[in-house]
Structure formats: structure tokens, C-alpha cells
Coordinates of C-alpha atoms and ligand atoms in Angstrom, one line a residue:
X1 CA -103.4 30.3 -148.9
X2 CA -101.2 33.6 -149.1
X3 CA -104.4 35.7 -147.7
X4 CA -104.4 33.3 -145.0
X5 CA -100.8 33.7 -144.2
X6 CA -101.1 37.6 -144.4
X7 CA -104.0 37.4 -142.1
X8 CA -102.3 34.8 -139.6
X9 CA -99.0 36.6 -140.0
X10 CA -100.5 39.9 -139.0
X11 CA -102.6 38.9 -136.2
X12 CA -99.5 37.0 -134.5
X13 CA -97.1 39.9 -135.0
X14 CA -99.9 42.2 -133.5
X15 CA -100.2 40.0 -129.9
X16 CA -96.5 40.3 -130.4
X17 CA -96.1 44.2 -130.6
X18 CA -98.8 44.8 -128.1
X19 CA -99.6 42.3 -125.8
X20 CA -96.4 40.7 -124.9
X21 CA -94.1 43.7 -124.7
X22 CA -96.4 45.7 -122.8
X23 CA -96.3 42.7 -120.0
X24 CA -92.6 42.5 -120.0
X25 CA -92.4 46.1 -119.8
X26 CA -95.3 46.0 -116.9
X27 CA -93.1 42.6 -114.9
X28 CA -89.7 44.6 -115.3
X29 CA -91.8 48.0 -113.6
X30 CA -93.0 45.8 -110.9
X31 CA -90.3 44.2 -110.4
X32 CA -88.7 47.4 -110.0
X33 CA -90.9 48.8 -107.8
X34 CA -91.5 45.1 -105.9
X35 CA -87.6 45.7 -105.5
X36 CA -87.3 49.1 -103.8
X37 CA -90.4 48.1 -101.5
X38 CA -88.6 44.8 -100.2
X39 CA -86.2 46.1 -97.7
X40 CA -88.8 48.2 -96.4
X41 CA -91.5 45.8 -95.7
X42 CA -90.1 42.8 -94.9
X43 CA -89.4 42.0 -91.1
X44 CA -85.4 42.4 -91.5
X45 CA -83.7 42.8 -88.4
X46 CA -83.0 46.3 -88.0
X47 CA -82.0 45.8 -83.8
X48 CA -78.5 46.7 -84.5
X49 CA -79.0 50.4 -86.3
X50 CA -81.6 51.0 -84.0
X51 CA -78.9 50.4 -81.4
X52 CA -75.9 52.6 -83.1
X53 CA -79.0 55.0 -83.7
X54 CA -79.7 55.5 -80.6
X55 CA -77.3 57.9 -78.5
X56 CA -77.9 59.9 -75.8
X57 CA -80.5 62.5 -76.9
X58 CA -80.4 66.5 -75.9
X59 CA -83.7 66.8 -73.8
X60 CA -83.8 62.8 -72.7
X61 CA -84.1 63.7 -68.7
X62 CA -84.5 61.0 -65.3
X63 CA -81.6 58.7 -64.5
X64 CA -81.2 55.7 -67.0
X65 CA -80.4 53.3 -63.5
X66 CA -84.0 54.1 -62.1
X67 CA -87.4 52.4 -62.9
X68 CA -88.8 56.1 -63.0
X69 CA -86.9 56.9 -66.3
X70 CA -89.2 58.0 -69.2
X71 CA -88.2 55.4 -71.7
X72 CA -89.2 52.7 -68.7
X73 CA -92.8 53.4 -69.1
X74 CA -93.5 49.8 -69.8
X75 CA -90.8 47.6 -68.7
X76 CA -90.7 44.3 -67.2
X77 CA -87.6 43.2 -66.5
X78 CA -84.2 44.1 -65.0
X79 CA -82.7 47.0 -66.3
X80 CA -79.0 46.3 -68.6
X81 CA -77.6 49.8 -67.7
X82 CA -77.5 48.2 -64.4
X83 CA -75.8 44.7 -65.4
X84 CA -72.9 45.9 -67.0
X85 CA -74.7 47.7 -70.4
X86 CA -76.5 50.7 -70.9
X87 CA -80.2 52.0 -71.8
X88 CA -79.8 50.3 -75.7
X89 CA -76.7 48.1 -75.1
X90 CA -77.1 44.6 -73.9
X91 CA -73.8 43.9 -71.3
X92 CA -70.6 41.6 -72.8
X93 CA -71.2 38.2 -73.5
X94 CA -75.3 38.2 -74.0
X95 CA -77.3 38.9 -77.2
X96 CA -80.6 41.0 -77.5
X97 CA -83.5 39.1 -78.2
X98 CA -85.6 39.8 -82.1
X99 CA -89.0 39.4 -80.8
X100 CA -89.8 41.7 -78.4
X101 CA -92.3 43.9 -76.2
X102 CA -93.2 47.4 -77.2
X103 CA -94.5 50.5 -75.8
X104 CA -95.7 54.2 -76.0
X105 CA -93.7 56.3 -73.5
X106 CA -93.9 60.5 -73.4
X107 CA -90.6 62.1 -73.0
X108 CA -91.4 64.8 -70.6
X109 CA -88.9 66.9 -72.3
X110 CA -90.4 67.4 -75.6
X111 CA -94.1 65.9 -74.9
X112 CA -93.7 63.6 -77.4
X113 CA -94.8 60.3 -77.5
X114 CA -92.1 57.5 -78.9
X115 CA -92.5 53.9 -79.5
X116 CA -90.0 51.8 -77.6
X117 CA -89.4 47.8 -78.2
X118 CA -87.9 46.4 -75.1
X119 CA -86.0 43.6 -76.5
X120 CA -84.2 41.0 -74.1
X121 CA -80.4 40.4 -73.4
X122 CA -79.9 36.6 -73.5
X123 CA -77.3 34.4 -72.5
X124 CA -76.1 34.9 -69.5
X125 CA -78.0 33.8 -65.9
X126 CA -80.2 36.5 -64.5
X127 CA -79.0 39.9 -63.9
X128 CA -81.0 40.5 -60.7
X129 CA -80.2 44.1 -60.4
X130 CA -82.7 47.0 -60.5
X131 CA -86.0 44.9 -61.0
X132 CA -88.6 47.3 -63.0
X133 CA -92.2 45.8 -63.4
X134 CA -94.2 49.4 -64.9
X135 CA -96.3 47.7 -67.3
X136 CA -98.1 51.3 -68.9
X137 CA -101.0 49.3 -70.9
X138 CA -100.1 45.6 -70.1
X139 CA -103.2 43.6 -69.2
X140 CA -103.3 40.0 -67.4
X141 CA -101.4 36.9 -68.7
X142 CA -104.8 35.5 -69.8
X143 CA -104.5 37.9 -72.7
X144 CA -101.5 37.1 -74.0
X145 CA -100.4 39.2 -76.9
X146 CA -100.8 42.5 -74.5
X147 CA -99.0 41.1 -71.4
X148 CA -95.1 41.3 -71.3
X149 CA -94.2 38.7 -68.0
X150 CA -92.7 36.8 -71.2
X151 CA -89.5 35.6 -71.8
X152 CA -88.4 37.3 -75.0
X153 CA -85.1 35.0 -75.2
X154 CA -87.3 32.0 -75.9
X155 CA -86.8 33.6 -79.7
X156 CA -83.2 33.8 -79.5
X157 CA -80.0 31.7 -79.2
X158 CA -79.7 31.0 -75.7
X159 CA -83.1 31.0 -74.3
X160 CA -81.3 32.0 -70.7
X161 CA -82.9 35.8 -69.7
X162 CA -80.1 38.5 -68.2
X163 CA -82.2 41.9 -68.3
X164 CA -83.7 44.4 -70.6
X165 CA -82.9 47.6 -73.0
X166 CA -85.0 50.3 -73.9
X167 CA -85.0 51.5 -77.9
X168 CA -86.1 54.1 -79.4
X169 CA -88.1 53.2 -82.4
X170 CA -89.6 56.3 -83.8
X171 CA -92.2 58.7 -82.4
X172 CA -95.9 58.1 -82.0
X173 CA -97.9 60.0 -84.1
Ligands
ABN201 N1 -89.2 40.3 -70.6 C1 -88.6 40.1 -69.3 C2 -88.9 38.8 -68.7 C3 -88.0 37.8 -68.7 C4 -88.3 36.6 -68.2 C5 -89.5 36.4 -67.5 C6 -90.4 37.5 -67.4 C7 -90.1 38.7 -68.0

């Protein structure tokens, strides 16, 4: 009976020094590393540091109040730095949309390539002022997740369109 003991004693407190610290010790690391990786991956809505991010850059040429302004390449929409905001700012009183449109535009200053989302302003009626409709890679509306005639402010608050920004995301590599 004692032999048996020994033997059962020994075997449990072997699962206990290898098996079941080695797994907490494994579940705390990735938890650890699950932890770090979160904020990262997860769709958190970054719009409003992309927006403080974003100033005016050295080398960022055209006139923000044109269609023919770099970062325009693929709007569709009208313009918030004519309605009373700027390039990145929705105007007082409406709210930029999460879901959005993006594009590839080259800044002909540096030749670089950048990824901008186009995000909506919503809540007020429809600016109406400089209409842009460039569209660099849109296909028809019978393709529907590469066509931007959509209404991004269907995903926000107020589902009532006023016009359009322009972020800077990163560059295009
Ligand atoms: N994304 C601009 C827009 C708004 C309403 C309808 C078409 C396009």
C-alpha cells in the first residue's frame, strides 16, 4: 500500500511540476503577448489622431480648395475645406464618418505614394460646394466594394451627408 502511494504520489507531483506550471507560465506569456498585440490589431478608431496627425506637410503642393489637389486623387464628394473645414477637419456641427473610402494618391513633391481614407462629414444637409468626382481606380456600382458613389454617413450617427476630408494614412509601399 505505501509503494503504491509513493508511486501515485510521485507521478501526481510530477504532472504538477511539469505540466501544469509550464501551461500557466505558457497562458500568462500569451497573454502577455495577446495583450500588446490587441491595440494594434483590432479595428479601434484611430480617425481622431489621424486628424491631429495630420498638419500641413513641407512639400504638400496644389491648392486644398481645388479638385486637382494631390490628396484628391480619388474623391467623390464635396470638398470640407470648402464648407467651412479644412483638408482633415470636418466643418462645426457634423461628425466624420468610421467607415470609409480609401485611395493611393502620389504627392508630386516627394513621388511618394500615400494611402488616403476619405471619410465623410455627417450631420448637416449637403454642403454643395466644390463638387470633386476623380475616382483614380473606382470601377462601376455593380462592383460594389471598389466604387465610392456611397454614402459613408449610413455608418454614422446622422446618416445626413455634408462633404468629404482627405487623411493621410501612411505611405504606400
Ligand atoms: N462619399 C460621398 C457621397 C455621399 C453621398 C452620396 C454619394 C457619395
Amino acid at each position: 500500500m505505501k509503494l503504491l502511494d509513493r508511486l501515485f504520489e510521485r507521478s501526481t507531483r510530477h504532472v504538477a511540476d511539469t505540466t501544469s506550471r509550464r501551461k500557466l507560465l505558457g497562458r500568462i506569456g500569451s497573454l502577455m503577448v495577446a495583450g500588446a498585440a490587441l491595440p494594434v490589431l483590432l479595428p479601434i478608431d484611430r480617425t481622431s489622431k489621424a486628424l491631429a496627425a495630420d498638419k500641413p506637410m513641407a512639400g504638400d503642393p496644389g491648392d486644398p480648395n481645388s479638385c486637382d489637389y494631390w490628396r484628391y486623387c480619388s474623391v467623390d464628394g464635396f470638398l470640407c475645406a470648402c464648407c467651412g473645414g479644412s483638408v482633415t477637419s470636418c466643418p462645426p456641427g457634423t461628425e466624420a464618418s468610421q467607415v470609409t473610402w480609401i485611395g493611393t494618391c502620389r504627392n508630386p513633391a516627394d513621388g511618394k505614394d500615400y494611402i488616403i481614407s476619405y471619410n465623410d462629414c455627417c450631420g448637416k444637409h449637403s454642403c454643395a460646394q466644390c463638387a470633386c468626382t476623380r475616382n483614380d481606380s473606382e470601377e462601376p456600382a455593380y462592383r460594389p466594394f471598389n466604387n465610392n458613389d456611397v454614402n459613408w454617413c449610413l455608418a454614422a450617427k446622422s446618416h445626413i451627408y455634408h462633404c468629404t476630408v482627405s487623411i493621410i494614412r501612411g505611405v504606400a509601399i
